[in-house]
Short mmCIF file of C-alpha atoms in Angstrom, two decimals:
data_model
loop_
_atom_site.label_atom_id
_atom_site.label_comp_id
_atom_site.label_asym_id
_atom_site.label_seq_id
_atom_site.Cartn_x
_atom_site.Cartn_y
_atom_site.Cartn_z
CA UNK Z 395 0.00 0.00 0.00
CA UNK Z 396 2.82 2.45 1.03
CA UNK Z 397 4.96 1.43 -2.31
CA UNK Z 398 1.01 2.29 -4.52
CA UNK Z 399 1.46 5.80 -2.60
CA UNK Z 400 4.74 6.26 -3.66
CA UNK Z 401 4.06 5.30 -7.36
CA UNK Z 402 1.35 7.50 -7.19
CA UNK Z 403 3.10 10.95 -5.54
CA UNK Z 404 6.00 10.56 -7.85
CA UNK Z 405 3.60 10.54 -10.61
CA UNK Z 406 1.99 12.87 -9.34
CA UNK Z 407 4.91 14.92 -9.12
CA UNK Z 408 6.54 14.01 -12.75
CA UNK Z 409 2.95 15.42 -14.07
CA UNK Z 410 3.19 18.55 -12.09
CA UNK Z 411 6.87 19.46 -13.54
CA UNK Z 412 5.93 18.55 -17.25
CA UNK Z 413 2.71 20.86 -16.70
CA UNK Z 414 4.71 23.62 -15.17
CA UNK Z 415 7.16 23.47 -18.32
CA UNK Z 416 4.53 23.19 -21.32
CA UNK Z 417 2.93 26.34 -19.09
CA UNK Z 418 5.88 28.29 -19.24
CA UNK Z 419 6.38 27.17 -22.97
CA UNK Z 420 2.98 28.47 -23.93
CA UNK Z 421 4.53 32.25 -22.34
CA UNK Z 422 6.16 35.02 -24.26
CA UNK Z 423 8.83 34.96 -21.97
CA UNK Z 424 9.66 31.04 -23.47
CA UNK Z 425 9.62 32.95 -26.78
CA UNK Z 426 12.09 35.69 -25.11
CA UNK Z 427 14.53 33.20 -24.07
CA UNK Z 428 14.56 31.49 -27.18
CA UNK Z 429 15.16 34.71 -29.11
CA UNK Z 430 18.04 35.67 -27.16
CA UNK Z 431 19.58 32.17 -27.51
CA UNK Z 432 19.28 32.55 -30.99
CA UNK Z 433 21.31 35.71 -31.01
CA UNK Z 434 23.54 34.70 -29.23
CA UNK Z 435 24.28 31.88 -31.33
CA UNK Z 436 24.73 34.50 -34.17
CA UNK Z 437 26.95 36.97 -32.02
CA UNK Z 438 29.37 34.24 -30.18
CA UNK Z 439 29.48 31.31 -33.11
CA UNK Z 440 27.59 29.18 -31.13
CA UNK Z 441 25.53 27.82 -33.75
CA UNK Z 442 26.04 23.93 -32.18
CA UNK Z 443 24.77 24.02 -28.87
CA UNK Z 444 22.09 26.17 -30.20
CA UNK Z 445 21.38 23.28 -32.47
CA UNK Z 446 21.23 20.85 -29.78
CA UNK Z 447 19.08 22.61 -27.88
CA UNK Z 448 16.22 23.18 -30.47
CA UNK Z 449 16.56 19.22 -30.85
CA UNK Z 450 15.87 18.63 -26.96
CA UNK Z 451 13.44 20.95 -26.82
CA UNK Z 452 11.51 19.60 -30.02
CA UNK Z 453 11.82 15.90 -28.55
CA UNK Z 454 10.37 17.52 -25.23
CA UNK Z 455 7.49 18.96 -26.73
CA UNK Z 456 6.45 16.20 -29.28
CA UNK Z 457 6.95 13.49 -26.52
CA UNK Z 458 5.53 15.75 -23.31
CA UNK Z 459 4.01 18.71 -25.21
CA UNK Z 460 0.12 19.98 -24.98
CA UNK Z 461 0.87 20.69 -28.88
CA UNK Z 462 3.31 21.98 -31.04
CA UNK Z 463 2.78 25.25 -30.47
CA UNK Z 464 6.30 26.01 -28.59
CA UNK Z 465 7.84 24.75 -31.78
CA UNK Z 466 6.21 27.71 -33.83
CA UNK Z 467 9.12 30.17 -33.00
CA UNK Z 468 11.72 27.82 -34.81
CA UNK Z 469 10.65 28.70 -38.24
CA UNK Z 470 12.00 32.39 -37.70
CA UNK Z 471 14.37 32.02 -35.27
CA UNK Z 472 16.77 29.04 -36.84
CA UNK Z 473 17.22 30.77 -40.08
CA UNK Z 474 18.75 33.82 -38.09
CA UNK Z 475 20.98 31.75 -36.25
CA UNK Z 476 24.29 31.52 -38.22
CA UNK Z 477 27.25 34.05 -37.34
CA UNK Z 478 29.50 35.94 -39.39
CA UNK Z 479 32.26 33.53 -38.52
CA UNK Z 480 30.79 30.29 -39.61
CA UNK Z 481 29.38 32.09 -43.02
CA UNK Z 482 30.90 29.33 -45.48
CA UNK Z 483 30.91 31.77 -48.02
CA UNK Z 484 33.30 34.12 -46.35
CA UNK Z 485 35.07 31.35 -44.23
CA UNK Z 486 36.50 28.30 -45.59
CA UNK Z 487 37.18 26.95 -42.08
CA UNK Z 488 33.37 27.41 -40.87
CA UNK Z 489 31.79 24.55 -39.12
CA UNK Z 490 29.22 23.96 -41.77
CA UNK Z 491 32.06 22.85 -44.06
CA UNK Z 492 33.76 20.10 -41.53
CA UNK Z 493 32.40 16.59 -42.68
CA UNK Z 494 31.93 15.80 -38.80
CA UNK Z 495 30.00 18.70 -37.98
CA UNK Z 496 27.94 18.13 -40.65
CA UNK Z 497 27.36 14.31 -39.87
CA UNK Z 498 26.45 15.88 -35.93
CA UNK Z 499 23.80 18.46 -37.77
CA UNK Z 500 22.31 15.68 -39.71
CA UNK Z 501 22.38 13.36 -36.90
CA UNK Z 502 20.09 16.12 -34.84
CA UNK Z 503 17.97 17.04 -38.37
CA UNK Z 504 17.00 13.11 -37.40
CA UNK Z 505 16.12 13.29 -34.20
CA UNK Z 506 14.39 16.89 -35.10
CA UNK Z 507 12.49 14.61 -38.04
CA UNK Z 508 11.65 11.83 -35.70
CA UNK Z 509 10.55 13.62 -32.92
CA UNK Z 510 7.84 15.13 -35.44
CA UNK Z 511 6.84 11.68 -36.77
CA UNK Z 512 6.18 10.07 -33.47
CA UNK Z 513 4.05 13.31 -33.04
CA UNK Z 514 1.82 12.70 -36.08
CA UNK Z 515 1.30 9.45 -35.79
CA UNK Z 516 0.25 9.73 -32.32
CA UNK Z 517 -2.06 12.42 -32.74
CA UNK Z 518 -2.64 11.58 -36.72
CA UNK Z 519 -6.13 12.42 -36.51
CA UNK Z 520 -5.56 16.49 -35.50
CA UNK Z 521 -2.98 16.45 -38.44
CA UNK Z 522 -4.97 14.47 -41.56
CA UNK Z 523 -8.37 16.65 -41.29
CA UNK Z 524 -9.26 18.94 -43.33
CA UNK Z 525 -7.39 22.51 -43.37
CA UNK Z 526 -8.72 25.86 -45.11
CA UNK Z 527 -5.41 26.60 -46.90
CA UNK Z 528 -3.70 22.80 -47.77
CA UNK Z 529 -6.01 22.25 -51.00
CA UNK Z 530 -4.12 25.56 -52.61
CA UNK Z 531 -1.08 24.60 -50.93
CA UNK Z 532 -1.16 21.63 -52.98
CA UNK Z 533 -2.02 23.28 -55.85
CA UNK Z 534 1.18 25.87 -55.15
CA UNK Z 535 3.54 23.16 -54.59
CA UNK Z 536 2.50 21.16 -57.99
CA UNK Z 537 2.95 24.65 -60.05
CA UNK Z 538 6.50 24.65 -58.88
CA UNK Z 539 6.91 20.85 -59.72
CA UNK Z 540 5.74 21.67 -63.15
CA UNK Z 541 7.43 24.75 -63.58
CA UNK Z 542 10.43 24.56 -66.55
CA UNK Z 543 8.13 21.73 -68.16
CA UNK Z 544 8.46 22.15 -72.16
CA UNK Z 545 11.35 24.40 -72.08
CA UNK Z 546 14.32 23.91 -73.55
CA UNK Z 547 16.44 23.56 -70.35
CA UNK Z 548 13.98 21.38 -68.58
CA UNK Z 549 15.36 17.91 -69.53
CA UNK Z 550 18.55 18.82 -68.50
CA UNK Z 551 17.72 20.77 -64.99
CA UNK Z 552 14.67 18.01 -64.09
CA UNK Z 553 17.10 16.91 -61.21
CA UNK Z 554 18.01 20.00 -59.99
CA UNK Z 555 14.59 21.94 -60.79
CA UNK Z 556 12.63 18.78 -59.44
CA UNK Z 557 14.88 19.00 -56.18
CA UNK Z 558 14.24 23.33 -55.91
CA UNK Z 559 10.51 22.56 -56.44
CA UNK Z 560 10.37 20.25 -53.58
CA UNK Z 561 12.03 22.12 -50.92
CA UNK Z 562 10.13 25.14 -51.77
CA UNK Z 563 6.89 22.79 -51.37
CA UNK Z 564 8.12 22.15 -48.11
CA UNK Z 565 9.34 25.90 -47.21
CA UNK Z 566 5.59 26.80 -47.68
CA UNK Z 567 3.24 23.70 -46.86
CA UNK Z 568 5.55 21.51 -43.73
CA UNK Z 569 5.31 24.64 -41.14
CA UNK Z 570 1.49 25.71 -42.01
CA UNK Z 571 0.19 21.47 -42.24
CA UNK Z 572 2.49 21.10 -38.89
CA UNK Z 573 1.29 24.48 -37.08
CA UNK Z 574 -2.64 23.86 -37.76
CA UNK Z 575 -2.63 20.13 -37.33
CA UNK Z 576 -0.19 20.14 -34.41
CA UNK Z 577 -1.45 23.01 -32.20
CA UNK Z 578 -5.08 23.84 -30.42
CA UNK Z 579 -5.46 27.27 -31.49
CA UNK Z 580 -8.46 27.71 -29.21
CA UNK Z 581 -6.08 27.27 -26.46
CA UNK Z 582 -3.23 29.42 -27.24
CA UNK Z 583 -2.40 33.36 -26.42
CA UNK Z 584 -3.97 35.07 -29.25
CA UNK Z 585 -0.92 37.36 -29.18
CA UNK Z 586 1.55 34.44 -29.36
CA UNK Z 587 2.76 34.82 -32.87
CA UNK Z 588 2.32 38.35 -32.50
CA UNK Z 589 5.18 37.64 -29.49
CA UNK Z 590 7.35 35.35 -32.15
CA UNK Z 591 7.24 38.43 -34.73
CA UNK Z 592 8.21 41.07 -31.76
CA UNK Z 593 11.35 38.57 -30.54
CA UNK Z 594 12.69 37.93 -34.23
CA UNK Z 595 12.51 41.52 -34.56
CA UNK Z 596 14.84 41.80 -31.95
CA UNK Z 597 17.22 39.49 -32.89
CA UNK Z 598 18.03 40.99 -35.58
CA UNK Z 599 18.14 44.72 -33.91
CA UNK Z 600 21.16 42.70 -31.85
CA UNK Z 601 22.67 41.36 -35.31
CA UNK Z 602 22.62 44.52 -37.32
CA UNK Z 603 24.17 45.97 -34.18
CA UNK Z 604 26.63 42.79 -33.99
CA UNK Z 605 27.54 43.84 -37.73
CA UNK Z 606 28.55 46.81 -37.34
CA UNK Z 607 30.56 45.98 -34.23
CA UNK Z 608 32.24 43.08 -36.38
CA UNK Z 609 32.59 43.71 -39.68
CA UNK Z 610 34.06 47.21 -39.40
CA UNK Z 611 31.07 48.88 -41.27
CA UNK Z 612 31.84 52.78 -40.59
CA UNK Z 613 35.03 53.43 -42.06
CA UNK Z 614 36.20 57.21 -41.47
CA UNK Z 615 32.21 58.26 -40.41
CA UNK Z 616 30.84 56.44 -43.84
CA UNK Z 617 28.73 53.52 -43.23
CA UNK Z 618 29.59 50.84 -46.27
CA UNK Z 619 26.93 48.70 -46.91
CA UNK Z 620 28.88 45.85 -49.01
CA UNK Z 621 30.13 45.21 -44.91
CA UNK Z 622 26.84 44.20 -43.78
CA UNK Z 623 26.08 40.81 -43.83
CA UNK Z 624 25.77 38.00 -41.87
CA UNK Z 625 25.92 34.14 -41.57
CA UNK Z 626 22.30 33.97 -43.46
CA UNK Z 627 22.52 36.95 -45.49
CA UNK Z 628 23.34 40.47 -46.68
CA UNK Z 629 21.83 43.74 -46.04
CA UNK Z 630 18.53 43.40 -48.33
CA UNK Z 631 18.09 40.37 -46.20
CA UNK Z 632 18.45 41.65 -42.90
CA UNK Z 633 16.45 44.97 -43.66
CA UNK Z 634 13.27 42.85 -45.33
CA UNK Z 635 13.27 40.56 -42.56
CA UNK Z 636 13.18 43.53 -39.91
CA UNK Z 637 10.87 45.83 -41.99
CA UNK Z 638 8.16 42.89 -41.57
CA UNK Z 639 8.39 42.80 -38.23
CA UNK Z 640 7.56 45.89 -37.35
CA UNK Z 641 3.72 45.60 -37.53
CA UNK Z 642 4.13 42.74 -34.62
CA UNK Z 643 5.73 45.91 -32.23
CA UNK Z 644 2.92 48.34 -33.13
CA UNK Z 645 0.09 45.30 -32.86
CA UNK Z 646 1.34 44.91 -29.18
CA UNK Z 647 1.14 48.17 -28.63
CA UNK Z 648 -1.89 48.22 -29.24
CA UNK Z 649 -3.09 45.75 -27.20
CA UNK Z 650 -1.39 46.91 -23.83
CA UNK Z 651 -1.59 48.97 -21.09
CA UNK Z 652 1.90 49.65 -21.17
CA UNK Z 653 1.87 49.70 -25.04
CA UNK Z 654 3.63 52.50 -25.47
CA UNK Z 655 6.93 49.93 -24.94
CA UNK Z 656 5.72 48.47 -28.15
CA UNK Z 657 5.80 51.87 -29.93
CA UNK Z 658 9.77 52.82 -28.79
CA UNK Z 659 10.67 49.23 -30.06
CA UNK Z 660 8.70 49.94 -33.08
CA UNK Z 661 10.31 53.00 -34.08
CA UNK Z 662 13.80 51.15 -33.28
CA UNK Z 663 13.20 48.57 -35.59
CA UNK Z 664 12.79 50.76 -38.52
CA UNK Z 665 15.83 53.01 -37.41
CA UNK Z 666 17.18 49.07 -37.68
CA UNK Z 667 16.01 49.06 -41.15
CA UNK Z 668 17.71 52.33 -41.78
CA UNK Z 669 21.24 51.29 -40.70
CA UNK Z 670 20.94 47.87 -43.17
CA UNK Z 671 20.65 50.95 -46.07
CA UNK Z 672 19.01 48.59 -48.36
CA UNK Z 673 16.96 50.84 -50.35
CA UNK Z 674 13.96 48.85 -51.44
CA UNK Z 675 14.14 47.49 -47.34
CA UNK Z 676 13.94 51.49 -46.61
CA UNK Z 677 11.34 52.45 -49.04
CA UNK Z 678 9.04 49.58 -47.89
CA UNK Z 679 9.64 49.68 -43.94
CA UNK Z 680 8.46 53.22 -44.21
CA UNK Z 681 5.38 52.75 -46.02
CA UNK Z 682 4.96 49.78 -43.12
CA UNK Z 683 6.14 52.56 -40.45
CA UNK Z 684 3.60 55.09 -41.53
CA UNK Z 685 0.66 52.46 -41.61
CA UNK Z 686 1.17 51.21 -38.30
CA UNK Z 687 1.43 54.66 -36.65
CA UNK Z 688 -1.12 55.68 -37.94
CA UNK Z 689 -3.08 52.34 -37.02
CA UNK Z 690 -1.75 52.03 -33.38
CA UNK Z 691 -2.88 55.98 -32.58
CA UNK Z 692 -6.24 54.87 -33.89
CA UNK Z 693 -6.25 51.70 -31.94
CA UNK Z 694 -4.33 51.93 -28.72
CA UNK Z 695 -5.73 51.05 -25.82
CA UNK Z 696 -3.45 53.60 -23.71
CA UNK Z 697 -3.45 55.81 -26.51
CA UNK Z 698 -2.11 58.80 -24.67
CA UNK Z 699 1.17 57.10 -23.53
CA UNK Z 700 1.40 55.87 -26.96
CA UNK Z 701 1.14 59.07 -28.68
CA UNK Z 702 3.88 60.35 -25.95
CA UNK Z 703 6.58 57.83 -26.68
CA UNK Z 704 5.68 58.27 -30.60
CA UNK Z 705 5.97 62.54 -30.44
CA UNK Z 706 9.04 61.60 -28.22
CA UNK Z 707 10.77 59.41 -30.82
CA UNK Z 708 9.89 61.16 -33.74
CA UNK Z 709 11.04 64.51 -31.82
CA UNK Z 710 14.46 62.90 -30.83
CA UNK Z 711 15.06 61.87 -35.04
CA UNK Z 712 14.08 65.80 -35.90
CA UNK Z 713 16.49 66.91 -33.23
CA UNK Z 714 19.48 64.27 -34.09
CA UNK Z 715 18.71 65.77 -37.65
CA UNK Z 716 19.10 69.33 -37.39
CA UNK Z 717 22.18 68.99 -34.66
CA UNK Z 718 23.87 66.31 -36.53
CA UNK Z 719 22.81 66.68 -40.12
CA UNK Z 720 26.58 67.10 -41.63
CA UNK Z 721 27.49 63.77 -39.97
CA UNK Z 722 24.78 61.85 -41.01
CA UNK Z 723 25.38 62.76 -44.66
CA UNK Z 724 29.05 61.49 -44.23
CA UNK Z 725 27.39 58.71 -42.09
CA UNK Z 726 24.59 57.83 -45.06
CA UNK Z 727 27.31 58.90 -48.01
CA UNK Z 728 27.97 55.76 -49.81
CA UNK Z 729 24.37 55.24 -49.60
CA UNK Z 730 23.40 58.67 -50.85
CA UNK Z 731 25.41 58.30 -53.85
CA UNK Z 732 23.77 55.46 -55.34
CA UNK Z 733 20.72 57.02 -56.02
CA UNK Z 734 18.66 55.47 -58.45
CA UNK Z 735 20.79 53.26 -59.34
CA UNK Z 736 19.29 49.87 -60.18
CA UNK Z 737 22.22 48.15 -59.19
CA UNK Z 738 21.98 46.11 -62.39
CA UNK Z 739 18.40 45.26 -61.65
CA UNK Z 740 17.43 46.96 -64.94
CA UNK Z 741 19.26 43.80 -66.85
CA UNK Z 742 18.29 41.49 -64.41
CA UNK Z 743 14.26 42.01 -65.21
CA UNK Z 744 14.96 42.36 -69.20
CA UNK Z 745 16.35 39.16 -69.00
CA UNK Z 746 13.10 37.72 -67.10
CA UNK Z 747 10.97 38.85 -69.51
CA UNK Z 748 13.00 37.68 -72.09
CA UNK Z 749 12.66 34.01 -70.43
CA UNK Z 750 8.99 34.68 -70.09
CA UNK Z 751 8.50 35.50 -73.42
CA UNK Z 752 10.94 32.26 -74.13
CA UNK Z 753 8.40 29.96 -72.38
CA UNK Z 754 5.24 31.81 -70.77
CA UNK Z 755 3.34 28.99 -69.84
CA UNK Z 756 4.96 27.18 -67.46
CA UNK Z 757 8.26 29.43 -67.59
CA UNK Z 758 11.96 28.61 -68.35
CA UNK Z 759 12.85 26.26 -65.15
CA UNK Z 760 14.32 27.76 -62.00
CA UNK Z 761 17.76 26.93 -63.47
CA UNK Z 762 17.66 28.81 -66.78
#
């Protein structure tokens, strides 16, 4: 009888841990800590433990988990992960080119892949009825399958183009059949994702800031762009990725007493988009920048702080502006100077249509 209790308290007590950690994992502050891993696998090369971790954690929650709903922040975060360092195309000694280190990532990719199996089968039911968006998805991923077919470099590109077309299947239709399937939406923080857009947001305010401290960018008060870039990407990268994130800011400032937090961080991730001086990132973040100002003052529910940490922001820019106006036009220069220049883009979209025209139907395969 004594040995039943036992059984029964430890039990008892296993349950109440794994409860308190899919609780926690349900939080924005689980998406916090996750985000500032993730940058500081990009800042200190740490890209393997990092790795490891998001493999523990994903056995964890498709073993233990409520859902997969704490696995919804590794879609943004892992891309940003990479550091300068271990970028194989500016290092030939990164870890992603050592034959054991990749063995050890595709030894965790298993276990990642695994852990996700056991998790469908187990709960196959949630993840093979019917979803609003996977009929189109399907319909997306066979126009990519297709796409090339009749051309005159399809036959030799089918490989290639077949293997392009599948991974881009997966880009788009894994994460969305995984996410509805795998997670009780009725359950979960309606601000959750809103939470994963904020944190990835950040993480790449770090980076950009990471950048410049690493790569050198300002050389004699001129910030050169061709120095930005990162283990994942360069500066049109970085300053897409941040101007799309800052809607999430404004949304939670919106929805918060203390919104006007959301507003400052807001406004700093479009200054963020500024300093990546990629000029289609710039032209498009402040389209975003305007919208969602002008949304959040509409919408706030402390609007008054919110318009006080706005006029605040905005009034610091004006006055950084006028005091410091000659060394931000040394500071912007190289940008500056470009213009209107297309960068080559001109040539680049000639020669699209000139492939469109070649094969209009189902276009000229991804390899042409």
């Amino acid at each position: 009888m004594t040995t039943q209790s036992n059984s029964d308290l430890q039990t008892q007590s296993s349950r109440s841990v794994i409860n308190k950690i899919n609780d926690f994992l349900a939080t924005p502050h689980y998406v916090a800590l996750l985000a500032v891993l993730t940058a500081a696998s990009n800042l200190f090369a740490l890209e393997l433990p990092y790795y490891t971790l998001i493999a523990a954690l994903c056995l964890y929650v498709c073993i233990f988990g409520r859902d997969l709903l704490p696995l919804a922040p590794y879609f943004a975060f892992c891309y940003m992960s990479p550091s300068i360092g271990n970028n194989p195309g500016q290092n030939q000694d990164s870890i992603f080119s050592a034959p054991g280190t990749r063995v050890y990532i595709l030894c965790l990719g298993a276990i990642l892949a695994l852990s996700v199996l056991y998790r469908i089968i187990r709960c196959r039911k949630q993840f093979f009825r019917k979803n609003a968006l996977f009929s189109g998805m399907v319909v997306l991923g066979c126009a990519y399958l297709i796409g090339g077919l009749g051309s005159a470099a399809f036959p030799n590109m089918l490989a290639k183009n077949t293997l392009f077309a599948l991974m881009q299947c997966g880009a788009v239709i894994l994460p969305y059949w995984l996410l509805c399937g795998g997670v009780d939406w009725k359950t979960a923080r309606r601000d959750y994702l809103a939470w994963i857009g904020f944190s990835a947001g950040g993480i790449l305010l770090f980076e950009i800031l990471g950048i410049y401290l690493q790569n050198n960018v300002i050389i004699d008060g001129t910030i050169y762009r061709d120095y930005i870039y990162t283990g994942w990407g360069i500066h049109n990268n970085l300053g897409g990725m941040l101007a799309m994130m800052i809607p999430f800011a404004f949304f939670l400032a919106t929805k918060y007493h203390k919104g006007w937090i959301g507003t400052v961080v807001g406004s700093a991730f479009y200054i963020g988009v500024l300093l990546t001086c990629s000029r289609s990132s710039i032209l498009v973040g402040s389209i975003i920048y305007l919208v969602c100002i002008t949304l959040m003052l509409h919408y706030a529910r402390n609007r008054r702080h919110n318009t006080i940490a706005l006029i605040t922001v905005i009034g610091t820019i004006i006055l950084a502006l006028v005091l410091f106006h000659k060394q931000l036009l040394v500071l912007f220069s190289d940008l500056l100077d470009m213009g209107m220049d297309p960068s080559s883009r001109d040539t680049i979209y000639m020669e699209g249509l000139e492939s469109f025209v070649q094969a209009p139907l189902f276009g000229n395969s991804f390899y042409s």
